[in-house]
PDB file of C-alpha atoms (C1' of nucleotides) in Angstrom:
ATOM      1  CA  MET T 267       9.027  -7.342  32.624  1.00 37.00           C
ATOM      2  CA  SER T 268      10.639 -10.514  31.521  1.00 34.00           C
ATOM      3  CA  ALA T 269      13.202  -8.574  29.635  1.00 33.00           C
ATOM      4  CA  GLU T 270      13.314 -10.885  26.725  1.00 42.00           C
ATOM      5  CA  ILE T 271      14.908  -9.634  23.711  1.00 50.00           C
ATOM      6  CA  LYS T 272      12.641 -10.129  20.928  1.00 52.00           C
ATOM      7  CA  LYS T 273      13.540 -10.063  17.437  1.00 86.00           C
ATOM      8  CA  PHE T 274      11.473 -11.108  14.403  1.00 96.00           C
ATOM      9  CA  THR T 275      11.484 -14.449  12.969  1.00 97.00           C
ATOM     10  CA  GLU T 276      13.302 -15.545   9.808  1.00 97.00           C
ATOM     11  CA  ARG T 277       9.984 -15.628   7.754  1.00 98.00           C
ATOM     12  CA  GLN T 278       9.122 -12.252   8.865  1.00 98.00           C
ATOM     13  CA  GLU T 279      12.507 -10.662   7.701  1.00 98.00           C
ATOM     14  CA  GLU T 280      12.473 -12.622   4.558  1.00 98.00           C
ATOM     15  CA  ILE T 281       9.057 -11.514   3.754  1.00 98.00           C
ATOM     16  CA  ALA T 282       9.999  -7.539   4.752  1.00 98.00           C
ATOM     17  CA  ASN T 283      12.653  -8.066   2.533  1.00 98.00           C
ATOM     18  CA  PHE T 284      11.153  -9.019  -0.748  1.00 98.00           C
ATOM     19  CA  ALA T 285       8.515  -6.688   0.297  1.00 98.00           C
ATOM     20  CA  ASN T 286      11.002  -3.609   0.393  1.00 98.00           C
ATOM     21  CA  ALA T 287      12.179  -4.497  -2.939  1.00 98.00           C
ATOM     22  CA  LEU T 288       8.693  -4.239  -4.397  1.00 98.00           C
ATOM     23  CA  ALA T 289       7.931  -0.857  -2.350  1.00 98.00           C
ATOM     24  CA  HIS T 290       8.799   1.672  -5.321  1.00 98.00           C
ATOM     25  CA  PRO T 291       6.374   1.861  -8.599  1.00 98.00           C
ATOM     26  CA  VAL T 292      10.014   1.946 -10.707  1.00 98.00           C
ATOM     27  CA  ARG T 293      11.143  -1.004  -9.310  1.00 98.00           C
ATOM     28  CA  VAL T 294       7.585  -2.788 -10.176  1.00 98.00           C
ATOM     29  CA  ALA T 295       7.920  -1.544 -13.413  1.00 98.00           C
ATOM     30  CA  ILE T 296      11.261  -2.731 -13.932  1.00 98.00           C
ATOM     31  CA  LEU T 297      10.435  -6.455 -12.961  1.00 98.00           C
ATOM     32  CA  ASP T 298       7.225  -5.945 -15.512  1.00 97.00           C
ATOM     33  CA  LEU T 299       9.808  -5.141 -18.255  1.00 97.00           C
ATOM     34  CA  LEU T 300      11.801  -7.905 -17.444  1.00 97.00           C
ATOM     35  CA  ALA T 301       9.385 -10.506 -17.021  1.00 94.00           C
ATOM     36  CA  SER T 302       7.754  -9.202 -20.320  1.00 92.00           C
ATOM     37  CA  LYS T 303      10.900  -9.662 -22.324  1.00 86.00           C
ATOM     38  CA  ALA T 304      12.845 -11.752 -20.440  1.00 79.00           C
ATOM     39  CA  CYS T 305      16.205 -10.132 -20.545  1.00 86.00           C
ATOM     40  CA  CYS T 306      16.914  -6.755 -20.880  1.00 94.00           C
ATOM     41  CA  TYR T 307      19.800  -4.229 -21.101  1.00 96.00           C
ATOM     42  CA  HIS T 308      20.037  -1.536 -19.074  1.00 97.00           C
ATOM     43  CA  GLY T 309      19.701   0.760 -21.917  1.00 96.00           C
ATOM     44  CA  ASP T 310      16.577  -0.843 -22.912  1.00 96.00           C
ATOM     45  CA  MET T 311      15.033  -0.092 -19.716  1.00 97.00           C
ATOM     46  CA  ALA T 312      16.458   3.324 -19.303  1.00 96.00           C
ATOM     47  CA  ASP T 313      14.435   4.142 -22.276  1.00 95.00           C
ATOM     48  CA  GLU T 314      11.316   3.190 -20.581  1.00 95.00           C
ATOM     49  CA  LEU T 315      11.660   4.707 -17.662  1.00 96.00           C
ATOM     50  CA  PRO T 316      11.262   8.061 -16.412  1.00 96.00           C
ATOM     51  CA  ILE T 317      14.204   8.213 -14.216  1.00 97.00           C
ATOM     52  CA  ALA T 318      18.172   9.112 -14.882  1.00 97.00           C
ATOM     53  CA  ASN T 319      20.532   6.377 -15.595  1.00 97.00           C
ATOM     54  CA  SER T 320      22.227   6.516 -12.538  1.00 98.00           C
ATOM     55  CA  THR T 321      19.345   6.301 -10.240  1.00 98.00           C
ATOM     56  CA  LEU T 322      18.236   2.976 -12.248  1.00 98.00           C
ATOM     57  CA  SER T 323      21.420   1.489 -11.630  1.00 98.00           C
ATOM     58  CA  GLN T 324      20.583   2.165  -8.095  1.00 98.00           C
ATOM     59  CA  HIS T 325      17.371   0.632  -8.153  1.00 98.00           C
ATOM     60  CA  LEU T 326      18.512  -2.476 -10.162  1.00 98.00           C
ATOM     61  CA  LYS T 327      20.831  -2.958  -7.269  1.00 98.00           C
ATOM     62  CA  VAL T 328      18.069  -3.022  -4.919  1.00 98.00           C
ATOM     63  CA  LEU T 329      16.512  -5.644  -6.680  1.00 98.00           C
ATOM     64  CA  LYS T 330      19.669  -7.589  -7.207  1.00 98.00           C
ATOM     65  CA  ASP T 331      20.695  -7.641  -3.482  1.00 98.00           C
ATOM     66  CA  ALA T 332      16.908  -8.866  -2.928  1.00 98.00           C
ATOM     67  CA  GLY T 333      17.910 -11.454  -5.156  1.00 98.00           C
ATOM     68  CA  LEU T 334      14.714 -10.845  -7.401  1.00 98.00           C
ATOM     69  CA  ILE T 335      17.139 -10.350 -10.731  1.00 98.00           C
ATOM     70  CA  GLN T 336      20.511 -10.918 -11.566  1.00 96.00           C
ATOM     71  CA  GLY T 337      22.653  -9.289 -13.746  1.00 95.00           C
ATOM     72  CA  GLU T 338      25.282 -10.484 -16.502  1.00 93.00           C
ATOM     73  CA  ILE T 339      27.930  -7.863 -16.848  1.00 90.00           C
ATOM     74  CA  SER T 340      29.762  -7.846 -20.239  1.00 88.00           C
ATOM     75  CA  PRO T 341      30.788  -4.049 -20.414  1.00 81.00           C
ATOM     76  CA  PRO T 342      29.954  -1.662 -21.865  1.00 89.00           C
ATOM     77  CA  LYS T 343      26.642  -3.578 -21.707  1.00 95.00           C
ATOM     78  CA  THR T 344      24.984  -4.943 -18.667  1.00 96.00           C
ATOM     79  CA  LYS T 345      21.919  -7.761 -19.425  1.00 97.00           C
ATOM     80  CA  TYR T 346      19.458  -7.930 -16.198  1.00 97.00           C
ATOM     81  CA  CYS T 347      16.876 -10.884 -15.861  1.00 96.00           C
ATOM     82  CA  ILE T 348      14.797 -12.134 -13.209  1.00 97.00           C
ATOM     83  CA  HIS T 349      16.313 -14.422 -10.945  1.00 97.00           C
ATOM     84  CA  ARG T 350      14.024 -17.101 -11.345  1.00 96.00           C
ATOM     85  CA  ASP T 351      14.152 -19.328  -8.542  1.00 96.00           C
ATOM     86  CA  ASN T 352      14.031 -16.567  -6.066  1.00 97.00           C
ATOM     87  CA  TYR T 353      11.174 -14.736  -7.892  1.00 97.00           C
ATOM     88  CA  LYS T 354       9.333 -17.992  -7.575  1.00 97.00           C
ATOM     89  CA  LYS T 355       9.937 -18.110  -4.049  1.00 97.00           C
ATOM     90  CA  ALA T 356       9.071 -14.886  -3.445  1.00 98.00           C
ATOM     91  CA  GLY T 357       5.709 -15.249  -4.807  1.00 97.00           C
ATOM     92  CA  GLU T 358       5.271 -18.709  -2.660  1.00 97.00           C
ATOM     93  CA  ILE T 359       6.037 -16.620   0.612  1.00 97.00           C
ATOM     94  CA  PHE T 360       3.548 -13.963  -0.214  1.00 98.00           C
ATOM     95  CA  SER T 361       0.864 -16.439  -1.338  1.00 97.00           C
ATOM     96  CA  PHE T 362       1.252 -18.060   1.969  1.00 97.00           C
ATOM     97  CA  PHE T 363       1.389 -14.851   4.171  1.00 97.00           C
ATOM     98  CA  PHE T 364      -1.919 -13.873   2.346  1.00 96.00           C
ATOM     99  CA  GLU T 365      -3.926 -16.985   2.497  1.00 88.00           C
ATOM    100  CA  ASN T 366      -6.364 -17.690   5.212  1.00 60.00           C
ATOM    101  CA  PRO T 367      -6.100 -14.619   7.314  1.00 52.00           C
ATOM    102  CA  LEU T 368      -8.262 -16.071   9.747  1.00 45.00           C
ATOM    103  CA  GLU T 369      -9.579 -19.645  10.145  1.00 44.00           C
ATOM    104  CA  THR T 370     -11.173 -19.091  13.445  1.00 42.00           C
ATOM    105  CA  THR T 371     -14.980 -18.691  14.488  1.00 39.00           C
ATOM    106  CA  PHE T 372     -16.510 -15.062  13.927  1.00 40.00           C
ATOM    107  CA  SER T 373     -18.890 -13.062  15.594  1.00 38.00           C
ATOM    108  CA  GLU T 374     -21.684 -11.970  13.342  1.00 36.00           C
ATOM    109  CA  GLU T 375     -20.147  -8.970  12.206  1.00 38.00           C
ATOM    110  CA  GLY T 376     -16.924 -11.241  11.428  1.00 38.00           C
ATOM    111  CA  ILE T 377     -15.084 -10.199  14.285  1.00 40.00           C
ATOM    112  CA  ILE T 378     -13.484 -11.541  17.608  1.00 40.00           C
ATOM    113  CA  LEU T 379     -12.276  -9.793  20.251  1.00 39.00           C
ATOM    114  CA  CYS T 380      -8.762 -11.250  21.451  1.00 38.00           C
ATOM    115  CA  SER T 381      -7.774 -11.560  25.075  1.00 32.00           C
TER     116      SER T 381
ATOM    117  CA  MET Q 235      13.396  12.288 -27.691  1.00 37.00           C
ATOM    118  CA  SER Q 236       9.666  12.479 -27.733  1.00 35.00           C
ATOM    119  CA  ALA Q 237       9.738  13.965 -23.859  1.00 33.00           C
ATOM    120  CA  GLU Q 238       6.533  11.891 -22.783  1.00 42.00           C
ATOM    121  CA  ILE Q 239       6.110  12.050 -19.460  1.00 49.00           C
ATOM    122  CA  LYS Q 240       6.141   8.628 -18.026  1.00 52.00           C
ATOM    123  CA  LYS Q 241       4.704   7.834 -14.727  1.00 86.00           C
ATOM    124  CA  PHE Q 242       3.537   4.436 -13.301  1.00 96.00           C
ATOM    125  CA  THR Q 243       0.189   2.412 -13.805  1.00 97.00           C
ATOM    126  CA  GLU Q 244      -2.188   2.535 -10.980  1.00 97.00           C
ATOM    127  CA  ARG Q 245      -1.283  -1.384 -10.477  1.00 97.00           C
ATOM    128  CA  GLN Q 246       2.157  -0.754 -10.519  1.00 98.00           C
ATOM    129  CA  GLU Q 247       1.652   2.083  -7.943  1.00 98.00           C
ATOM    130  CA  GLU Q 248      -0.968  -0.205  -5.853  1.00 98.00           C
ATOM    131  CA  ILE Q 249       1.775  -3.119  -5.485  1.00 98.00           C
ATOM    132  CA  ALA Q 250       4.338  -0.525  -4.527  1.00 98.00           C
ATOM    133  CA  ASN Q 251       1.818   0.579  -1.677  1.00 98.00           C
ATOM    134  CA  PHE Q 252       1.041  -2.611  -0.529  1.00 98.00           C
ATOM    135  CA  ALA Q 253       4.608  -4.112  -0.375  1.00 98.00           C
ATOM    136  CA  ASN Q 254       5.648  -0.930   1.324  1.00 98.00           C
ATOM    137  CA  ALA Q 255       3.202  -1.518   4.124  1.00 98.00           C
ATOM    138  CA  LEU Q 256       4.863  -4.927   4.272  1.00 98.00           C
ATOM    139  CA  ALA Q 257       8.468  -3.557   4.121  1.00 98.00           C
ATOM    140  CA  HIS Q 258       9.330  -3.693   7.659  1.00 98.00           C
ATOM    141  CA  PRO Q 259       9.620  -6.638   9.781  1.00 98.00           C
ATOM    142  CA  VAL Q 260       7.390  -5.432  12.931  1.00 98.00           C
ATOM    143  CA  ARG Q 261       4.357  -4.693  10.238  1.00 98.00           C
ATOM    144  CA  VAL Q 262       4.682  -8.252   9.230  1.00 98.00           C
ATOM    145  CA  ALA Q 263       4.636  -9.260  12.872  1.00 98.00           C
ATOM    146  CA  ILE Q 264       1.783  -6.987  13.389  1.00 98.00           C
ATOM    147  CA  LEU Q 265      -0.069  -8.617  10.598  1.00 98.00           C
ATOM    148  CA  ASP Q 266       0.971 -12.092  11.730  1.00 97.00           C
ATOM    149  CA  LEU Q 267      -0.836 -11.361  15.050  1.00 96.00           C
ATOM    150  CA  LEU Q 268      -4.248 -10.020  13.969  1.00 96.00           C
ATOM    151  CA  ALA Q 269      -4.494 -12.845  11.384  1.00 93.00           C
ATOM    152  CA  SER Q 270      -3.873 -15.264  14.470  1.00 89.00           C
ATOM    153  CA  LYS Q 271      -6.230 -13.534  16.772  1.00 83.00           C
ATOM    154  CA  ALA Q 272      -8.901 -11.729  14.596  1.00 76.00           C
ATOM    155  CA  CYS Q 273      -8.596  -8.597  16.309  1.00 82.00           C
ATOM    156  CA  CYS Q 274      -6.336  -7.126  18.985  1.00 93.00           C
ATOM    157  CA  TYR Q 275      -5.842  -4.144  21.335  1.00 96.00           C
ATOM    158  CA  HIS Q 276      -3.084  -1.917  20.786  1.00 97.00           C
ATOM    159  CA  GLY Q 277      -1.656  -2.950  24.356  1.00 96.00           C
ATOM    160  CA  ASP Q 278      -1.856  -6.653  23.581  1.00 96.00           C
ATOM    161  CA  MET Q 279       0.537  -6.050  20.463  1.00 96.00           C
ATOM    162  CA  ALA Q 280       2.680  -3.735  22.449  1.00 96.00           C
ATOM    163  CA  ASP Q 281       3.507  -6.751  24.728  1.00 95.00           C
ATOM    164  CA  GLU Q 282       4.391  -8.748  22.045  1.00 95.00           C
ATOM    165  CA  LEU Q 283       6.594  -6.482  20.092  1.00 96.00           C
ATOM    166  CA  PRO Q 284       9.611  -5.108  21.101  1.00 96.00           C
ATOM    167  CA  ILE Q 285       9.214  -1.531  20.180  1.00 97.00           C
ATOM    168  CA  ALA Q 286       8.055   1.552  21.958  1.00 97.00           C
ATOM    169  CA  ASN Q 287       4.180   2.308  22.311  1.00 97.00           C
ATOM    170  CA  SER Q 288       4.322   5.276  20.183  1.00 98.00           C
ATOM    171  CA  THR Q 289       6.663   3.557  17.544  1.00 98.00           C
ATOM    172  CA  LEU Q 290       3.645   1.022  17.211  1.00 98.00           C
ATOM    173  CA  SER Q 291       1.346   3.624  16.909  1.00 98.00           C
ATOM    174  CA  GLN Q 292       3.063   5.008  13.796  1.00 98.00           C
ATOM    175  CA  HIS Q 293       3.443   1.568  12.140  1.00 98.00           C
ATOM    176  CA  LEU Q 294      -0.191   0.711  12.819  1.00 98.00           C
ATOM    177  CA  LYS Q 295      -0.847   4.136  11.271  1.00 98.00           C
ATOM    178  CA  VAL Q 296       1.131   2.973   8.077  1.00 98.00           C
ATOM    179  CA  LEU Q 297      -0.905  -0.263   7.800  1.00 98.00           C
ATOM    180  CA  LYS Q 298      -4.338   1.387   8.390  1.00 98.00           C
ATOM    181  CA  ASP Q 299      -3.173   4.151   5.614  1.00 98.00           C
ATOM    182  CA  ALA Q 300      -2.479   0.971   3.303  1.00 98.00           C
ATOM    183  CA  GLY Q 301      -5.673  -0.330   3.809  1.00 98.00           C
ATOM    184  CA  LEU Q 302      -4.451  -3.486   5.425  1.00 98.00           C
ATOM    185  CA  ILE Q 303      -5.933  -2.916   8.784  1.00 98.00           C
ATOM    186  CA  GLN Q 304      -8.770  -0.987  10.124  1.00 96.00           C
ATOM    187  CA  GLY Q 305      -9.050   0.465  14.008  1.00 95.00           C
ATOM    188  CA  GLU Q 306     -11.954   0.845  15.992  1.00 93.00           C
ATOM    189  CA  ILE Q 307     -11.350   3.583  18.658  1.00 91.00           C
ATOM    190  CA  SER Q 308     -13.087   3.357  21.988  1.00 88.00           C
ATOM    191  CA  PRO Q 309     -11.015   5.441  24.361  1.00 81.00           C
ATOM    192  CA  PRO Q 310      -8.923   4.375  26.120  1.00 89.00           C
ATOM    193  CA  LYS Q 311      -8.521   1.101  24.225  1.00 95.00           C
ATOM    194  CA  THR Q 312      -8.338   0.538  20.603  1.00 96.00           C
ATOM    195  CA  LYS Q 313      -9.147  -2.326  18.572  1.00 97.00           C
ATOM    196  CA  TYR Q 314      -7.327  -3.049  15.499  1.00 97.00           C
ATOM    197  CA  CYS Q 315      -8.501  -5.722  12.926  1.00 96.00           C
ATOM    198  CA  ILE Q 316      -7.157  -6.672   9.332  1.00 97.00           C
ATOM    199  CA  HIS Q 317      -8.937  -5.112   6.531  1.00 96.00           C
ATOM    200  CA  ARG Q 318     -10.374  -8.385   5.228  1.00 95.00           C
ATOM    201  CA  ASP Q 319     -11.267  -6.929   1.887  1.00 96.00           C
ATOM    202  CA  ASN Q 320      -8.142  -5.206   1.162  1.00 97.00           C
ATOM    203  CA  TYR Q 321      -5.967  -7.556   2.600  1.00 97.00           C
ATOM    204  CA  LYS Q 322      -7.649 -10.474   0.063  1.00 96.00           C
ATOM    205  CA  LYS Q 323      -7.032  -7.897  -2.405  1.00 97.00           C
ATOM    206  CA  ALA Q 324      -3.532  -7.460  -1.817  1.00 98.00           C
ATOM    207  CA  GLY Q 325      -2.932 -11.002  -1.963  1.00 97.00           C
ATOM    208  CA  GLU Q 326      -4.963 -11.191  -5.251  1.00 97.00           C
ATOM    209  CA  ILE Q 327      -2.505  -8.455  -6.589  1.00 97.00           C
ATOM    210  CA  PHE Q 328       0.974 -10.264  -5.562  1.00 98.00           C
ATOM    211  CA  SER Q 329      -0.366 -13.511  -6.594  1.00 96.00           C
ATOM    212  CA  PHE Q 330      -1.087 -11.976  -9.858  1.00 96.00           C
ATOM    213  CA  PHE Q 331       2.001 -10.369  -9.958  1.00 97.00           C
ATOM    214  CA  PHE Q 332       4.323 -13.294  -9.331  1.00 96.00           C
ATOM    215  CA  GLU Q 333       2.595 -15.973 -11.490  1.00 88.00           C
ATOM    216  CA  ASN Q 334       4.242 -16.726 -14.609  1.00 60.00           C
ATOM    217  CA  PRO Q 335       6.639 -14.472 -14.844  1.00 51.00           C
ATOM    218  CA  LEU Q 336       7.754 -15.524 -18.197  1.00 45.00           C
ATOM    219  CA  GLU Q 337       5.358 -17.319 -20.508  1.00 44.00           C
ATOM    220  CA  THR Q 338       7.523 -16.711 -23.814  1.00 42.00           C
ATOM    221  CA  THR Q 339      10.152 -19.429 -25.447  1.00 38.00           C
ATOM    222  CA  PHE Q 340      13.381 -19.958 -24.277  1.00 40.00           C
ATOM    223  CA  SER Q 341      16.740 -20.625 -25.312  1.00 38.00           C
ATOM    224  CA  GLU Q 342      18.347 -23.605 -23.881  1.00 35.00           C
ATOM    225  CA  GLU Q 343      19.694 -21.984 -21.025  1.00 37.00           C
ATOM    226  CA  GLY Q 344      16.402 -20.597 -20.652  1.00 38.00           C
ATOM    227  CA  ILE Q 345      17.215 -17.078 -21.383  1.00 40.00           C
ATOM    228  CA  ILE Q 346      16.276 -14.802 -23.823  1.00 40.00           C
ATOM    229  CA  LEU Q 347      18.225 -11.647 -25.274  1.00 38.00           C
ATOM    230  CA  CYS Q 348      15.860  -8.819 -25.839  1.00 38.00           C
ATOM    231  CA  SER Q 349      15.684  -6.113 -28.489  1.00 32.00           C
TER     232      SER Q 349
ATOM    233  C1'  DC J  74     -13.158  15.617  41.231  1.00 94.11           C
ATOM    234  C1'  DA J  75      -8.673  13.273  41.022  1.00 94.11           C
ATOM    235  C1'  DT J  76      -5.928   9.490  39.751  1.00 94.11           C
ATOM    236  C1'  DA J  77      -4.862   5.722  36.581  1.00 94.11           C
ATOM    237  C1'  DA J  78      -5.289   3.420  32.225  1.00 94.11           C
ATOM    238  C1'  DT J  79      -4.643   3.188  27.266  1.00 94.11           C
ATOM    239  C1'  DG J  80      -3.207   5.406  23.116  1.00 94.11           C
ATOM    240  C1'  DT J  81      -2.169   9.040  20.169  1.00 94.11           C
ATOM    241  C1'  DT J  82       0.423  13.065  18.860  1.00 94.11           C
ATOM    242  C1'  DC J  83       4.594  16.141  19.098  1.00 94.11           C
ATOM    243  C1'  DG J  84       9.129  17.197  18.704  1.00 94.11           C
ATOM    244  C1'  DT J  85      13.746  15.534  18.067  1.00 94.11           C
ATOM    245  C1'  DA J  86      17.344  12.713  16.477  1.00 94.11           C
ATOM    246  C1'  DC J  87      19.366   9.608  13.425  1.00 94.11           C
ATOM    247  C1'  DA J  88      19.712   6.589   9.143  1.00 94.11           C
ATOM    248  C1'  DT J  89      18.139   5.284   4.825  1.00 94.11           C
ATOM    249  C1'  DT J  90      16.356   6.195   0.122  1.00 94.11           C
ATOM    250  C1'  DT J  91      15.635   8.681  -3.716  1.00 94.11           C
ATOM    251  C1'  DG J  92      17.278  11.259  -7.341  1.00 94.11           C
ATOM    252  C1'  DC J  93      20.500  14.055 -10.274  1.00 94.11           C
ATOM    253  C1'  DG J  94      24.716  15.182 -12.839  1.00 94.11           C
ATOM    254  C1'  DA J  95      29.759  14.613 -13.016  1.00 94.11           C
ATOM    255  C1'  DA J  96      33.557  11.683 -12.733  1.00 94.11           C
ATOM    256  C1'  DT J  97      34.852   6.893 -13.703  1.00 94.11           C
ATOM    257  C1'  DA J  98      35.796   2.439 -15.794  1.00 94.11           C
ATOM    258  C1'  DA J  99      35.550  -0.876 -19.699  1.00 94.11           C
ATOM    259  C1'  DT J 100      34.997  -2.225 -23.941  1.00 94.11           C
ATOM    260  C1'  DT J 101      33.681  -1.442 -29.204  1.00 94.11           C
ATOM    261  C1'  DA J 102      34.349   1.254 -33.238  1.00 94.11           C
ATOM    262  C1'  DG J 103      36.769   4.332 -36.584  1.00 94.11           C
TER     263       DG J 103
ATOM    264  C1'  DC D  90      45.564   4.858 -30.522  1.00 94.11           C
ATOM    265  C1'  DT D  91      41.352   8.150 -29.812  1.00 94.11           C
ATOM    266  C1'  DA D  92      36.551   8.794 -29.622  1.00 94.11           C
ATOM    267  C1'  DA D  93      32.289   6.725 -28.616  1.00 94.11           C
ATOM    268  C1'  DT D  94      28.952   3.862 -26.294  1.00 94.11           C
ATOM    269  C1'  DT D  95      27.470   2.007 -21.829  1.00 94.11           C
ATOM    270  C1'  DA D  96      26.638   1.637 -17.211  1.00 94.11           C
ATOM    271  C1'  DT D  97      28.290   2.060 -12.149  1.00 94.11           C
ATOM    272  C1'  DT D  98      30.109   4.725  -8.916  1.00 94.11           C
ATOM    273  C1'  DC D  99      30.517   9.207  -6.020  1.00 94.11           C
ATOM    274  C1'  DG D 100      29.358  13.298  -4.361  1.00 94.11           C
ATOM    275  C1'  DC D 101      25.694  15.955  -2.930  1.00 94.11           C
ATOM    276  C1'  DA D 102      20.897  17.539  -1.475  1.00 94.11           C
ATOM    277  C1'  DA D 103      16.080  16.652  -0.389  1.00 94.11           C
ATOM    278  C1'  DA D 104      12.799  13.934   1.368  1.00 94.11           C
ATOM    279  C1'  DT D 105      11.048   9.662   3.883  1.00 94.11           C
ATOM    280  C1'  DG D 106      11.227   6.397   7.722  1.00 94.11           C
ATOM    281  C1'  DT D 107      12.423   4.785  12.037  1.00 94.11           C
ATOM    282  C1'  DA D 108      12.653   5.406  17.023  1.00 94.11           C
ATOM    283  C1'  DC D 109      11.891   7.211  21.610  1.00 94.11           C
ATOM    284  C1'  DG D 110      10.163  10.034  25.402  1.00 94.11           C
ATOM    285  C1'  DA D 111       7.446  13.774  26.708  1.00 94.11           C
ATOM    286  C1'  DA D 112       2.783  15.828  26.497  1.00 94.11           C
ATOM    287  C1'  DC D 113      -1.510  15.164  25.767  1.00 94.11           C
ATOM    288  C1'  DA D 114      -6.647  13.354  25.080  1.00 94.11           C
ATOM    289  C1'  DT D 115     -10.264  10.213  26.640  1.00 94.11           C
ATOM    290  C1'  DT D 116     -12.269   7.241  29.169  1.00 94.11           C
ATOM    291  C1'  DA D 117     -12.586   4.183  33.483  1.00 94.11           C
ATOM    292  C1'  DT D 118     -12.095   4.023  38.681  1.00 94.11           C
ATOM    293  C1'  DG D 119     -11.544   5.468  43.380  1.00 94.11           C
TER     294       DG D 119
END
DNA sequence: CATAATGTTCGTACATTTGCGAATAATTAG
DNA sequence: CTAATTATTCGCAAATGTACGAACATTATG
């Protein structure tokens, strides 16, 4: 009944944000490309990916807004790179999230009831 | 021109799937709850989370479909746990994805042009 | 058996995401 | 200056995601 407005922690929002950026295979593929080639022009990626040019721009925007990549515009070309600091940060956040999902004692089946 | 139909790798799809499961703060919060308490009933979580019961069911379904949790139905109660094997696997996949985004040589600014 | 407790499913509403081609902007090349 | 190159933005359509309450199913309780 205590009608406390519950929201989520900063950390939970942050994880969700990074996860959202990775939540489409083409965006994972983009990061793979950038990770392997250091930097790529939009056109280089467009050649490798099975999507229209305009769609690629949209996905790049999502990754950029999430902070995982950065773009350097020098028209008519645009060069994209991984944003190393944030990329590292994302990796650490996920690492921490997944490590030791449980440190408590277990029943025989490895399960504990709660409350 | 070689109109090769490009899709994504299994790994890329897998990452995107797990990421998608984490792409909403309430689902991160659910995993936090399960990680800390080992197992929880639906009702326990409903008390902690600012969403309707039916909405919680939907989010639990997403996590279950992604393989990150498992549910044991014994009506009228349902007990959920983290799916340890898959959870671990997800952690490893993300670890691997984020580690060493770049092992190549760098220019002075830490950037290489490609192609 | 009737009622309560617990969750899921259904139906609906609304917002967001994804995708494409066309139009646009900005520079380079002829 | 004109045309070509490159990438973004716009407008649209289709699909998906999020959220809720109501209806339903299943078991426990009186």
